[in-house]
Structures are given as structure tokens and as C-alpha cells.
mmCIF file of C-alpha atoms and ligand atoms in Angstrom:
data_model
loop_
_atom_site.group_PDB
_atom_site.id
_atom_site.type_symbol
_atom_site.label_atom_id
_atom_site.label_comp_id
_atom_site.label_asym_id
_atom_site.label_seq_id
_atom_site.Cartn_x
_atom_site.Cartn_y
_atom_site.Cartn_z
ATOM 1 C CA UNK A 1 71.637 31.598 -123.674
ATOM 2 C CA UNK A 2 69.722 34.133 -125.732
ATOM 3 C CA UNK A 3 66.372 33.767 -126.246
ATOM 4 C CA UNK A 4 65.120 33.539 -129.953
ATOM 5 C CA UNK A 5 63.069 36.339 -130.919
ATOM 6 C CA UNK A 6 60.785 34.253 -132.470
ATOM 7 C CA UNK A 7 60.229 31.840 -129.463
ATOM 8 C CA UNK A 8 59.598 35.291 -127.464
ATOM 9 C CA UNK A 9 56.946 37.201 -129.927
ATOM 10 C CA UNK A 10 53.759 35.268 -130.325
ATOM 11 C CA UNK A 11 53.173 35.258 -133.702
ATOM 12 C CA UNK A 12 49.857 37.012 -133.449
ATOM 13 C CA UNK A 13 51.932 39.887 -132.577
ATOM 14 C CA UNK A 14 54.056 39.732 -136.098
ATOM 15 C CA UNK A 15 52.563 41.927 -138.756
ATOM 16 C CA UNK A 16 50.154 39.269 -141.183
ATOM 17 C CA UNK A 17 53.317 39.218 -143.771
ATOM 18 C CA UNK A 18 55.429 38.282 -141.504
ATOM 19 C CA UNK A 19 52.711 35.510 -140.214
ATOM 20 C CA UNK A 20 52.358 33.968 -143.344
ATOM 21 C CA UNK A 21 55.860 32.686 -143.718
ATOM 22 C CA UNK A 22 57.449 29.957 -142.077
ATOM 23 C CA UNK A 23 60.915 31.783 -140.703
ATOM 24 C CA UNK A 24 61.538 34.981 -139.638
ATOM 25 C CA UNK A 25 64.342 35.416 -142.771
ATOM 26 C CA UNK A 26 61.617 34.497 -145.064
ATOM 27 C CA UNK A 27 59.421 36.930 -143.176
ATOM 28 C CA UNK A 28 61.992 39.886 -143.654
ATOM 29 C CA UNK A 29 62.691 39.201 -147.271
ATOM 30 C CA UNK A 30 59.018 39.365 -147.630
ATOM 31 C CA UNK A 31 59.063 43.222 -145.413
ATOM 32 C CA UNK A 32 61.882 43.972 -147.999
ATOM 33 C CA UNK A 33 60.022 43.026 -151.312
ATOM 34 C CA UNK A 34 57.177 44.623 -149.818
ATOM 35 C CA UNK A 35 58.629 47.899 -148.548
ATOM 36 C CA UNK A 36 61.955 48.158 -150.549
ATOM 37 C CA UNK A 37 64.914 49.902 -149.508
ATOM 38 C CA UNK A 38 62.835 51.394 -146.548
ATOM 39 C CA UNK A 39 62.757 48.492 -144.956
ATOM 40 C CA UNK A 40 66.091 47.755 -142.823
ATOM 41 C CA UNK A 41 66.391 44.467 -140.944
ATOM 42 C CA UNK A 42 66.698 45.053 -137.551
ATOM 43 C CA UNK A 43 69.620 43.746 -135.940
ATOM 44 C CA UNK A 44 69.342 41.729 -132.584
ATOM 45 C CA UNK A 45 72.560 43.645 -130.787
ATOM 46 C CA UNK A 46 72.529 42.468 -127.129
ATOM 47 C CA UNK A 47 71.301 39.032 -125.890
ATOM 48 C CA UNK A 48 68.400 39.182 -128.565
ATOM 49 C CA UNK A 49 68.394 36.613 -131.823
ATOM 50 C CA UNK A 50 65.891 37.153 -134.822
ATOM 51 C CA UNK A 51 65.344 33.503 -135.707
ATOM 52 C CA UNK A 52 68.312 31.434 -136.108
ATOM 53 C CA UNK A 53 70.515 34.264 -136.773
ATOM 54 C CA UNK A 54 73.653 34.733 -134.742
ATOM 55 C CA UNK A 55 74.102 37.608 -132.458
ATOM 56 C CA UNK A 56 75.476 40.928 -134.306
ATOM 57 C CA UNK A 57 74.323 39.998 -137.707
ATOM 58 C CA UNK A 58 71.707 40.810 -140.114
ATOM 59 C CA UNK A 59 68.853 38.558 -141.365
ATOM 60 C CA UNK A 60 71.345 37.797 -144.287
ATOM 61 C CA UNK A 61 74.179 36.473 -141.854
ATOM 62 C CA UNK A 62 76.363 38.581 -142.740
ATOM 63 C CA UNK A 63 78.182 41.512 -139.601
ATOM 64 C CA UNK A 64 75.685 43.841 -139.088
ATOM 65 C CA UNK A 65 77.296 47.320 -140.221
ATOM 66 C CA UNK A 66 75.980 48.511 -136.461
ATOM 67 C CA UNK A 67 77.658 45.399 -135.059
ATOM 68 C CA UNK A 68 80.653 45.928 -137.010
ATOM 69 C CA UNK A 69 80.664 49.758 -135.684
ATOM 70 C CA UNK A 70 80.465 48.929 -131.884
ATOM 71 C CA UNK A 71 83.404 46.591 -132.293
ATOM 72 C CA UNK A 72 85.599 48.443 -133.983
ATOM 73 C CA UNK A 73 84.900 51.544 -131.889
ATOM 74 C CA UNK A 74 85.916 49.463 -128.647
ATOM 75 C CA UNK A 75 88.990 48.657 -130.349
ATOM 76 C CA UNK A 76 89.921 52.370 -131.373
ATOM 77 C CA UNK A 77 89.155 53.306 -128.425
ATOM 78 C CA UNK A 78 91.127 51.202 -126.696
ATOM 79 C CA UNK A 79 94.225 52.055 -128.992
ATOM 80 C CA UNK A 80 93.274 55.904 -128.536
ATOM 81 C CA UNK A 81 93.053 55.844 -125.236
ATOM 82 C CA UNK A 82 96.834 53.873 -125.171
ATOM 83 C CA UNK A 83 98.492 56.072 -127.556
ATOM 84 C CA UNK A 84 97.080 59.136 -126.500
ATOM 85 C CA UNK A 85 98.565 58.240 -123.465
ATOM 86 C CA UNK A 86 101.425 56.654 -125.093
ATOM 87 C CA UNK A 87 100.806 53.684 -122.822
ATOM 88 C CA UNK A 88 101.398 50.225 -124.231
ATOM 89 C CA UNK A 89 97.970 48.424 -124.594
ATOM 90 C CA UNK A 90 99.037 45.546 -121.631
ATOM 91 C CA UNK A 91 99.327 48.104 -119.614
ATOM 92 C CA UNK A 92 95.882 49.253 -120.124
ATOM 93 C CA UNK A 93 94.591 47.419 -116.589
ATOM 94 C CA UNK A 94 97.119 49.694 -114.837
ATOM 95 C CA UNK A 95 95.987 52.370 -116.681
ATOM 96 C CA UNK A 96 92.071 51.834 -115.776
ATOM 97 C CA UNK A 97 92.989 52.104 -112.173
ATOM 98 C CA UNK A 98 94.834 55.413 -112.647
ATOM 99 C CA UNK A 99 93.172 57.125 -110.004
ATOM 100 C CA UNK A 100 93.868 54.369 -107.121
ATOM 101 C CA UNK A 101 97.225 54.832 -108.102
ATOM 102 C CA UNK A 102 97.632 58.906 -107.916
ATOM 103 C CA UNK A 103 93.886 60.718 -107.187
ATOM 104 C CA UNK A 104 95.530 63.764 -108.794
ATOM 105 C CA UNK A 105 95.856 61.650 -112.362
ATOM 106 C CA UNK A 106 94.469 64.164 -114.038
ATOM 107 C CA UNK A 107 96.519 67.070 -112.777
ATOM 108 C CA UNK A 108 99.325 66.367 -114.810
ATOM 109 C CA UNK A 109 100.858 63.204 -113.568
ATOM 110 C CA UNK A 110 103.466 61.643 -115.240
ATOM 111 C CA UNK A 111 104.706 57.865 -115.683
ATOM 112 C CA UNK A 112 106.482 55.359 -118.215
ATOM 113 C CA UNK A 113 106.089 51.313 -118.618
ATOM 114 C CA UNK A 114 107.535 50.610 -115.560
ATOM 115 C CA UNK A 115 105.893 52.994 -113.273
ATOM 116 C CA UNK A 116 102.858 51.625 -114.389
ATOM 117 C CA UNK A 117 103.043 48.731 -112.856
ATOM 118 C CA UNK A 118 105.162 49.218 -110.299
ATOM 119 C CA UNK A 119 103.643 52.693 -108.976
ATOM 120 C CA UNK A 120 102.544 51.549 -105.176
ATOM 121 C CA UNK A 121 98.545 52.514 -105.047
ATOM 122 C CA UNK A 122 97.754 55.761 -103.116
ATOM 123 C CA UNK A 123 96.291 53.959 -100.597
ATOM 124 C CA UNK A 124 98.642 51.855 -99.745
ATOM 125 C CA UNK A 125 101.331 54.327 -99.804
ATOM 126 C CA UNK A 126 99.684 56.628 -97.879
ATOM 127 C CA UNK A 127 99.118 53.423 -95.181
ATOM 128 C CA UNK A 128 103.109 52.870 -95.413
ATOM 129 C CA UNK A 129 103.922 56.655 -94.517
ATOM 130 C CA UNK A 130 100.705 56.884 -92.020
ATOM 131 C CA UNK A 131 102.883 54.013 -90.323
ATOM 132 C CA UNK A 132 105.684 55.108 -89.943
ATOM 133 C CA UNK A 133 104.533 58.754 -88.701
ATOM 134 C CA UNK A 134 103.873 57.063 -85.666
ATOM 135 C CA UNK A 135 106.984 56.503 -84.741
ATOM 136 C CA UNK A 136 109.227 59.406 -84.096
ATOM 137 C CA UNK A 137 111.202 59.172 -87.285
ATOM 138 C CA UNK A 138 111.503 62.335 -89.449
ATOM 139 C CA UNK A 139 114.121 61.307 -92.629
ATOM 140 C CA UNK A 140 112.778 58.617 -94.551
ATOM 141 C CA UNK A 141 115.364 57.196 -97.376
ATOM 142 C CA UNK A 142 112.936 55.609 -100.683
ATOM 143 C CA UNK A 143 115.491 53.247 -102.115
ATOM 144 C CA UNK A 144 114.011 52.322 -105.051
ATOM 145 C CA UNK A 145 111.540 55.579 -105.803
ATOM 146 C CA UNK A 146 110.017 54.862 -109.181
ATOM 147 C CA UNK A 147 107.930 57.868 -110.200
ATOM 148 C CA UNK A 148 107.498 58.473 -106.713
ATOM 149 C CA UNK A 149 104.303 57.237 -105.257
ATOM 150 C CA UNK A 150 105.745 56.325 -101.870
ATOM 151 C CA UNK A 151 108.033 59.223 -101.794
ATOM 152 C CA UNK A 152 105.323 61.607 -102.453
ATOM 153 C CA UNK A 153 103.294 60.125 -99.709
ATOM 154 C CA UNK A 154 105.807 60.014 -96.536
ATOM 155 C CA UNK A 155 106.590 64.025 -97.918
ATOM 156 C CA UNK A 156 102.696 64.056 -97.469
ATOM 157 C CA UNK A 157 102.794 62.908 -94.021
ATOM 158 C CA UNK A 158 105.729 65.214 -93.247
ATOM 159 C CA UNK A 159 108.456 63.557 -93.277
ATOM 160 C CA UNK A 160 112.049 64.506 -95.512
ATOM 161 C CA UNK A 161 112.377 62.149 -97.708
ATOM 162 C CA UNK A 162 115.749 61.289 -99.601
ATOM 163 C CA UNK A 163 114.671 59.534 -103.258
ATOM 164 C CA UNK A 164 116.924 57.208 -104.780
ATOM 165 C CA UNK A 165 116.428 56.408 -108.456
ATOM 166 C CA UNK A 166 118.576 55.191 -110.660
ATOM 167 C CA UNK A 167 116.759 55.797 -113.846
ATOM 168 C CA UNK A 168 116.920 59.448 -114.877
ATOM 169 C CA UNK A 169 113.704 59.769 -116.784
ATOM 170 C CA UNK A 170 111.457 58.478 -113.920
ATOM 171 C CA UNK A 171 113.392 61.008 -111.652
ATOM 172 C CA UNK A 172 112.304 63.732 -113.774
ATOM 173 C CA UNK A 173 108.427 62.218 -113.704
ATOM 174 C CA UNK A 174 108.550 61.742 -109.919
ATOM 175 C CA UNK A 175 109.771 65.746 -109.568
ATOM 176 C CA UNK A 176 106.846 66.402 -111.827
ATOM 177 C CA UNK A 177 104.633 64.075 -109.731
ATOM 178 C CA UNK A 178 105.523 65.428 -106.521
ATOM 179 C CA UNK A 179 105.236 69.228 -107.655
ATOM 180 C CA UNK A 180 101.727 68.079 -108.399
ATOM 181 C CA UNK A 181 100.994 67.219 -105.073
ATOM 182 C CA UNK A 182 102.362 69.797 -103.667
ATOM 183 C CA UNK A 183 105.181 68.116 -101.439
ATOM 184 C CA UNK A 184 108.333 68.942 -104.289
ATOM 185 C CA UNK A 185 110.087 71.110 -101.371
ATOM 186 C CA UNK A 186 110.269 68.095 -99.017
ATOM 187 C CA UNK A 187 111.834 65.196 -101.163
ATOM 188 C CA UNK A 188 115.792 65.165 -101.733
ATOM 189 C CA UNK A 189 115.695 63.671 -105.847
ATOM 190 C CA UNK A 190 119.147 61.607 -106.564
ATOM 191 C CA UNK A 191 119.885 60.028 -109.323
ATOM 192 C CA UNK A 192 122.459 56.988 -108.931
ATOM 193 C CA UNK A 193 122.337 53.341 -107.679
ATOM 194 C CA UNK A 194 121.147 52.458 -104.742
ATOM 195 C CA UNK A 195 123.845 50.357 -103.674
ATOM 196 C CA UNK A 196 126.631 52.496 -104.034
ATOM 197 C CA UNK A 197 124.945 55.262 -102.586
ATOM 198 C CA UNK A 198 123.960 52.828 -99.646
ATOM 199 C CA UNK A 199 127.218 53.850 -97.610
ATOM 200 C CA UNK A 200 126.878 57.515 -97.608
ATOM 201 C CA UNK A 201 123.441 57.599 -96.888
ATOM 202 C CA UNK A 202 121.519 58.839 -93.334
ATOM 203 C CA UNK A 203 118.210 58.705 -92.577
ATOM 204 C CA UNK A 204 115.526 56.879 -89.827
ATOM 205 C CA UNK A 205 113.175 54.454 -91.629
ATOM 206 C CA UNK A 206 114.399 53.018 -95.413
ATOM 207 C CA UNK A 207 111.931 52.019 -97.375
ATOM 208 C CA UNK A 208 112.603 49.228 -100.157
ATOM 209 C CA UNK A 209 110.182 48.633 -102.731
ATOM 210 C CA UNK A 210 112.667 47.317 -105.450
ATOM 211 C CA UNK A 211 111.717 45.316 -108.977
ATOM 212 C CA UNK A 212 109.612 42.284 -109.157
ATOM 213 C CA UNK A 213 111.059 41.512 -112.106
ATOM 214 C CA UNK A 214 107.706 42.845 -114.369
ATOM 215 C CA UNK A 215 103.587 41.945 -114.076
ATOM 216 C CA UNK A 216 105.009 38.190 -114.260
ATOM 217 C CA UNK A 217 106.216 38.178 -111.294
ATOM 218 C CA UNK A 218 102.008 36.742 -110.219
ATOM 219 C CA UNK A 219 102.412 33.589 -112.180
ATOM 220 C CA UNK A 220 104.912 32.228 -109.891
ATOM 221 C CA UNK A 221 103.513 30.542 -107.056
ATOM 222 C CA UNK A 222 105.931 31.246 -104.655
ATOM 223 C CA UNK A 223 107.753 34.232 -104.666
ATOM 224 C CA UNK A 224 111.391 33.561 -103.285
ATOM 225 C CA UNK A 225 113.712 36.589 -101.914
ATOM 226 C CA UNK A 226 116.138 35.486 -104.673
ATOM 227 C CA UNK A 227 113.599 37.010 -107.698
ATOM 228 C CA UNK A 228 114.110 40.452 -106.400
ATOM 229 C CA UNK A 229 116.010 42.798 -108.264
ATOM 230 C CA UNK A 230 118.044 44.163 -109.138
ATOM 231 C CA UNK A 231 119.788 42.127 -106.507
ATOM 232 C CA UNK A 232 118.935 39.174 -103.702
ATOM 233 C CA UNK A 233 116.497 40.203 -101.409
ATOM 234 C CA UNK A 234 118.925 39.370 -98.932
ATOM 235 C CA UNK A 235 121.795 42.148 -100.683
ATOM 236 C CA UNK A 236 119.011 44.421 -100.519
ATOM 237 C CA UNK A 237 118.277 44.110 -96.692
ATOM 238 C CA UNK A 238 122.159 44.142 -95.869
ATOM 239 C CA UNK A 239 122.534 47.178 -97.747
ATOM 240 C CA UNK A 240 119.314 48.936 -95.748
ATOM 241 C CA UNK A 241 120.286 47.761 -92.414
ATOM 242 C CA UNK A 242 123.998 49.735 -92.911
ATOM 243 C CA UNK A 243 121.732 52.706 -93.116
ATOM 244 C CA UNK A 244 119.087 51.908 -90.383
ATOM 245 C CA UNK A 245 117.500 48.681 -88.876
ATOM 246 C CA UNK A 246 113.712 50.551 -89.290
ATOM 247 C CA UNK A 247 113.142 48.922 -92.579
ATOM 248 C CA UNK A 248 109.767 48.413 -94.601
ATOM 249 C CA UNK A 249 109.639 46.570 -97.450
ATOM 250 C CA UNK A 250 107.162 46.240 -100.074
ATOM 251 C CA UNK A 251 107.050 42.543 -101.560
ATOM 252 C CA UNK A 252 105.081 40.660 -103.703
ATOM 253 C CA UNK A 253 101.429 39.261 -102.438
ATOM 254 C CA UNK A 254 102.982 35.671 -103.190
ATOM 255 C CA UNK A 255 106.594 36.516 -101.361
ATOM 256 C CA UNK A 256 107.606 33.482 -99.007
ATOM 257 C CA UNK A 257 106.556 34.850 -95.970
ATOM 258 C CA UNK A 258 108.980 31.865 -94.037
ATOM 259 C CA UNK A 259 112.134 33.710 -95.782
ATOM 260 C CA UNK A 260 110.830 37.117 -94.683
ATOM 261 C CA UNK A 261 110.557 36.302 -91.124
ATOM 262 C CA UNK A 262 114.236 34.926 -91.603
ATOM 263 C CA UNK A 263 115.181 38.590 -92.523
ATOM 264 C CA UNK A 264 114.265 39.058 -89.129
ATOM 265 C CA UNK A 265 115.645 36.575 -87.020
ATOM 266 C CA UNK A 266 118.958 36.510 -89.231
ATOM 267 C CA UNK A 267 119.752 39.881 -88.301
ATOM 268 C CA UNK A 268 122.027 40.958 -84.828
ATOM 269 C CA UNK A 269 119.976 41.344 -83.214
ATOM 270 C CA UNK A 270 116.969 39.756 -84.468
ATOM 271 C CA UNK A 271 114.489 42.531 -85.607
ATOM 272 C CA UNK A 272 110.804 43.209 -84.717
ATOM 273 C CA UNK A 273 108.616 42.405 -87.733
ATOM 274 C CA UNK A 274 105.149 43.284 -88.376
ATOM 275 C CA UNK A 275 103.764 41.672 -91.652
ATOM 276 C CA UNK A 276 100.445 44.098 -93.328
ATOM 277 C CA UNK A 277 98.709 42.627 -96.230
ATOM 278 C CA UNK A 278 97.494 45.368 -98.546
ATOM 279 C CA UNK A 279 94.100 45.402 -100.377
ATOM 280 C CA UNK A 280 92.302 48.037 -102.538
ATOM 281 C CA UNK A 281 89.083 46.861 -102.283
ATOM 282 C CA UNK A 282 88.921 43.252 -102.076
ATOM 283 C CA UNK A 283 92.188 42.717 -104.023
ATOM 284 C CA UNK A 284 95.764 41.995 -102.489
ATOM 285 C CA UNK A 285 98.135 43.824 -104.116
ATOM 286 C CA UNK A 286 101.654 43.067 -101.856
ATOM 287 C CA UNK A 287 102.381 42.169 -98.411
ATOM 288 C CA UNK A 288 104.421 44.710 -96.467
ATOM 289 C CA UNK A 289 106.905 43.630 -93.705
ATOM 290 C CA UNK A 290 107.884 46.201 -90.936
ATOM 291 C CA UNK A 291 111.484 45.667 -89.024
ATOM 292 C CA UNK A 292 112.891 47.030 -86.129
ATOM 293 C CA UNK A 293 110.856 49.353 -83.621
ATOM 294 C CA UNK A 294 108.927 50.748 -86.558
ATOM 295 C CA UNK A 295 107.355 47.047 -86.189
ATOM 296 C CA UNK A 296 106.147 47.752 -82.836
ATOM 297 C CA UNK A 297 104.721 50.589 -82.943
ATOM 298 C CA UNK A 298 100.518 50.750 -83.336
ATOM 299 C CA UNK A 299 99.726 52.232 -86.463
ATOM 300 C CA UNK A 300 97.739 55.650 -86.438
ATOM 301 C CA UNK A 301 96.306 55.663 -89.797
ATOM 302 C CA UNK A 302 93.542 57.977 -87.779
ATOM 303 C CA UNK A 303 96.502 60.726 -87.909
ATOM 304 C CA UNK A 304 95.446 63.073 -90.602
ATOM 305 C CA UNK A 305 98.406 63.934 -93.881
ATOM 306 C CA UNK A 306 99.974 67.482 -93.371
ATOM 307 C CA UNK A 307 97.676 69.320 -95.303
ATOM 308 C CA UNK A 308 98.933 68.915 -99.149
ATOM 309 C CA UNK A 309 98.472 72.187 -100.924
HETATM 310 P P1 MGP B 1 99.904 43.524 -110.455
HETATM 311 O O1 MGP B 1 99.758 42.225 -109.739
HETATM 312 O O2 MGP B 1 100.772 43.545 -111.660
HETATM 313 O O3 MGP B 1 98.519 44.135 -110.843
HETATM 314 O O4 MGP B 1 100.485 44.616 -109.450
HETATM 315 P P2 MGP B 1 97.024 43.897 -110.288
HETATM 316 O O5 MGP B 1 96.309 45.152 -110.533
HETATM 317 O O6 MGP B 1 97.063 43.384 -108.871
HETATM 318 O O7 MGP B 1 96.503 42.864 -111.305
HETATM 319 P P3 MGP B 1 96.074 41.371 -111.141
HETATM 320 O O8 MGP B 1 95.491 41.071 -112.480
HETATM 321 O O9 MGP B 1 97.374 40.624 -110.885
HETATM 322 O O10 MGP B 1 95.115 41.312 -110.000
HETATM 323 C C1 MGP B 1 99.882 44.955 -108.221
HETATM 324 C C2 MGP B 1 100.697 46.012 -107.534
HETATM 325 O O11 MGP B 1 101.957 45.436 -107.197
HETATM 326 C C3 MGP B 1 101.058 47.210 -108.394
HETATM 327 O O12 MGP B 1 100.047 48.195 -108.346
HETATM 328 C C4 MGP B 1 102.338 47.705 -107.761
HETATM 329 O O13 MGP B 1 102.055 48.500 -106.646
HETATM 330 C C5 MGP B 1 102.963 46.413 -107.265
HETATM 331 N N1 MGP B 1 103.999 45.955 -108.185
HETATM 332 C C6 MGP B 1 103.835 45.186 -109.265
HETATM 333 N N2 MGP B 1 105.035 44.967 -109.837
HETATM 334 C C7 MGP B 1 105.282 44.183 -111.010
HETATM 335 C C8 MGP B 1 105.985 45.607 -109.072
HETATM 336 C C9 MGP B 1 107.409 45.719 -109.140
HETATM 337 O O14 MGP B 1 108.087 45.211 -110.017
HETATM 338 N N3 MGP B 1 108.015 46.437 -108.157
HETATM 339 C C10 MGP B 1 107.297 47.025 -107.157
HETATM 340 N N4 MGP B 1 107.950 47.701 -106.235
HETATM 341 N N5 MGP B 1 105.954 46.934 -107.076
HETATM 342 C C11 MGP B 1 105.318 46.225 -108.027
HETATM 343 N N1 SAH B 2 107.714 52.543 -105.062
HETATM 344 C C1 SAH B 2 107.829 53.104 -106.388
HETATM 345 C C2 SAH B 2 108.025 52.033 -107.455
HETATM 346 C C3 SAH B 2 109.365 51.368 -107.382
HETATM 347 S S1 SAH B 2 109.665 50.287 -108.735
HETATM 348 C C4 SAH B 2 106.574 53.945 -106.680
HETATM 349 O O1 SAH B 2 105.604 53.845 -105.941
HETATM 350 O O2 SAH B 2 106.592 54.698 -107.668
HETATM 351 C C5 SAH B 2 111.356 49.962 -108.514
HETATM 352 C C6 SAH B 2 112.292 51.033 -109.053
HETATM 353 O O3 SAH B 2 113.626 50.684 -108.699
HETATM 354 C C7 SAH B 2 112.306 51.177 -110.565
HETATM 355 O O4 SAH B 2 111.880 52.467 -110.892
HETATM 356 C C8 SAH B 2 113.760 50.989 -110.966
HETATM 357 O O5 SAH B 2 114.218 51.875 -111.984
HETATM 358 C C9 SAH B 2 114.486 51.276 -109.663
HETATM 359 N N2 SAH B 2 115.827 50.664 -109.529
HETATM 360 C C10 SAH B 2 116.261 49.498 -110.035
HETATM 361 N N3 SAH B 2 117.540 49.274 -109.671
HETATM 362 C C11 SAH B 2 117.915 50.319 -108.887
HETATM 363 C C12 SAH B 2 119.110 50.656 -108.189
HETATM 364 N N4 SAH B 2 120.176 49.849 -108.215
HETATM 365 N N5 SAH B 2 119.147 51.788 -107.464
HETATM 366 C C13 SAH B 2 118.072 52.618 -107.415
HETATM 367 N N6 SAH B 2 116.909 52.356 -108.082
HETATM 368 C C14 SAH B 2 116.814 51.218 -108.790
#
């Protein structure tokens, strides 16, 4: 609650005008007939209250011009800062944690709606790809690549990396993104869909982080394989295993973890699986599940990136 300025200044303390009247209003209308137009109420902005008066206005009740000021500032910025980015304003959240999600943000990276919130963290990326480089995989196939965030990592940990997109636009932003890390030279860009390309495609680990189906993908309380897009979760796994049974997959933090281990023991032979949850700081943001031998082996996140130029 905020305290009443009057309850919190003995009234010794007010000048002997504002003593002699009853209120604090009546006080300042007496400072104004006194002093005229030098006198300017003083508005109570944060926590304080003159009197009865509510927060943010002036001793006449009405929205302090200050008050009025510091509001509408917040709200231009907030629009400023959206379409100078030409980010829509619910994706601000995704834009305030820019730099978890590339460091080099400012460099010059490049995304669109759904790269914001679908854009794997840094972090966690870089745990995905620090993973697998303990194995003794080199060609990593990124299924579903976005604007690249996991492609540009496994490149960073120096692996060849084939990127399968099937929208052109974030192609062209994950080229841009990965020339800003440096690691352009070590990712193969296609454009097409993943699932006709599926057949023709060689490579040791594949690495599926396909739609949620958009930020509302939290509200369910159990995430079922079946939500995935654009196909089953189930499609998508047959489809990987053609090229390679080393699979890791990047699901939702409220994925049913009973129909993920059935991935595993479904398949002939079952598969090894590993299951990660990943935090950035003290929030989860997905579960990862490793198949195959790539579940097996320890994970040497101790291993230090190629250097990234
Ligand atoms: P989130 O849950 O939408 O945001 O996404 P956050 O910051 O956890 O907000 P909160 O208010 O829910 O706590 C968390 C992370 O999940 C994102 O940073 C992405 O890495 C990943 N993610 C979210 N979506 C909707 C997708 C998606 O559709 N596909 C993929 N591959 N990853 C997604
Ligand atoms: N891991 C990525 C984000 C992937 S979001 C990153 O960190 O940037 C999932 C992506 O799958 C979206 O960009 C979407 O355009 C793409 N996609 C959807 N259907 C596809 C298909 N059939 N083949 C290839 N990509 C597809």
C-alpha cells in the first residue's frame, strides 16, 4: 500500500500555510493563491500519495501531465522498439531475450515472426551440437532449420551441416545469420520440404526441431506427438530414421515424455534414448530426446567450439 504523504510528514514539518488547513488539497490551493502560477503541485509519482489523491495525479485529480508523459513514453517505446524492428508487439518477450537467442544480435542478425519464437536459444543449441561432437559424427542434417540457430551452432562445433528449410525467406535470414557468425562456408542451405527431400538425403546425426504449432503450444497441458507439425511426430521420426537412427529432437517442455520413449522402443531395433531438459537460467524451455548411440555417449560440453571467426 502507499503510504499517505500526509500520515508520513508531521505536520510541524509543513510550511504554517499549509498547517493551517485541514487537507493537504486545501493546503495547496492555499500555496497556489499565495504564490500563483509559481507554485506547481507536486505530483506523488512512485509509491508516494499527497493526501487522498491517487497515484499519478495532481492535487486536482486530474493525470498529472508528468504521469501522463511516463506512460505514454513506455508505450512509444514499446511500439518503437517493435516497428523499428518490424517485430509484432507479442513478440516483444522474444525480442527482450534477443541476446540468449543469438549473442551476435547486434551484428546484423536477421529473423521474421516465426523465428522469433521458434529460434532454439544459443545455449541450448550450442549444448545440442556440443553433444553430438562427442560422438564421431561429422554431417549433421537440420531438418527443420528456421533462421538457423541450431545449424549455425553444429557448423560452430565443426561439423557440415546440410539445412533444410522450406520457407525461402528464412533461408535467406539463416545465410545472413550464419555469415554473421562466421560458419556460412560449412552449412549446405536447401530450400524444399523436408519430406520429400528425406529419401535423397545422407548424413550421421538428424536433427528435428519441427513446428509447435505457435507460442500456444504452452497452454496445453500435455503435449501429444500428434500436435507436431507439419506432420505426426511419428511421420517425422520415420522419415529421420530412413536417413540415420542418431536422431535428436527438440520438443516441447510439456511433450509426453511416455510417447517419446515409445519412439524408442517402437523402432527395430529399439533405440538408445537420452532425455536433457533445457533451462536458461531457471526457465525450461524444451526437453531434448537423444536416439541411437548418440544417446550413449557422455556429453563433453567441456570441449571448446572451433574457434568462430
Ligand atoms: P516459449 O515457451 O514460447 O517462450 O518458447 P518462453 O520464453 O519460454 O516464454 P514463457 O512465457 O512460455 O516462459 C520457448 C522456446 O521454445 C523458444 O525459445 C524456442 O526455442 C522453442 N519453441 C517455441 N515454439 C513455439 C517453437 C516451435 O514452434 N518450434 C520449435 N522448434 N521451437 C519452438
Ligand atoms: N531450430 C530452428 C527453428 C525451427 S522452427 C532455429 O533454431 O532457428 C521450424 C521450422 O520448420 C520453421 O522455420 C518452418 O518454416 C520449417 N518447416 C515447416 N515445415 C517444413 C517442411 N516440410 N520441411 C522443411 N522445413 C519445414
Amino acid at each position: 500500500m502507499p503510504r499517505s504523504r500526509s500520515a508520513a510528514l508531521p505536520r510541524s514539518a509543513l510550511p504554517a500555510v499549509c498547517r493551517a488547513r485541514a487537507s493537504p488539497r486545501a493546503a495547496a490551493l492555499a500555496l497556489r493563491q499565495r504564490f500563483g502560477s509559481r507554485f506547481r503541485p507536486i505530483v506523488a509519482k512512485r509509491g508516494l500519495r499527497f493526501g487522498s489523491y491517487r497515484m499519478g495525479t495532481n492535487v486536482d485529480g486530474q493525470a498529472s501531465p508528468l504521469a501522463l508523459k511516463s506512460k505514454k513514453r513506455k508505450q512509444a517505446d514499446r511500439k518503437g522498439i517493435s516497428r523499428a524492428n518490424g517485430i509484432a508487439s507479442c513478440l516483444f518477450k522474444y525480442w527482450r531475450q534477443r541476446y540468449s537467442l543469438f549473442s551476435r544480435y547486434d551484428a546484423g542478425i536477421k529473423m521474421d515472426n516465426e523465428g522469433w519464437f521458434s529460434v532454439t536459444p544459443e545455449a541450448i543449441a550450442s549444448s545440442h551440437a556440443a553433444h553430438a561432437a562427442s560422438s564421431s559424427a561429422a554431417v549433421v542434417i537440420d531438418c527443420f532449420a528456421g533462421v538457423g540457430g541450431n545449424a549455425i551452432q553444429f557448423a560452430a562445433w565443426g561439423f557440415l551441416v546440410i539445412a533444410v528449410e522450406i520457407d525461402p525467406r528464412k533461408v535467406y535470414y539463416a545465410v545472413n545469420n550464419a555469415r554473421v557468425y562466421g560458419v556460412k562456408d560449412r552449412i549446405e542451405f536447401v530450400v524444399g520440404d523436408f519430406f520429400s527431400l528425406a529419401p535423397f538425403l545422407k548424413g550421421d546425426v538428424v536433427f528435428l526441431s519441427p513446428p509447435w504449432g505457435g507460442p500456444s503450444y504452452s497452454r496445453i497441458q500435455t503435449f501429444t506427438l500428434d500436435m507436431l507439425k507439419p506432420k505426426d511426430g511419428y511421420l517425422i521420426f520415420q522419415a529421420a530414421q530412413k536417413i540415420s537412427p542418431n536422431i535428436i529432437m527438440f520438443l516441447p517442455r510439456n511433450v509426453d515424455l511416455r510417447q517419446v520413449e515409445e519412439l524408442s522402443w517402437l523402432s527395430c531395433p529399439p533405440l538408445a534414448l537420452k532425455i536433457e531438459e533445457n533451462y536458461m537460467e531457471t526457465s525450461l524451455k524444451g526437453i531434448t530426446a537423444y536416439f541411437g548411440d548418440i544417446a550413449l555417449v557422455p556429453s563433453k560440453s567441456s570441449l571448446s567450439k572451433t574457434d568462430i571467426s
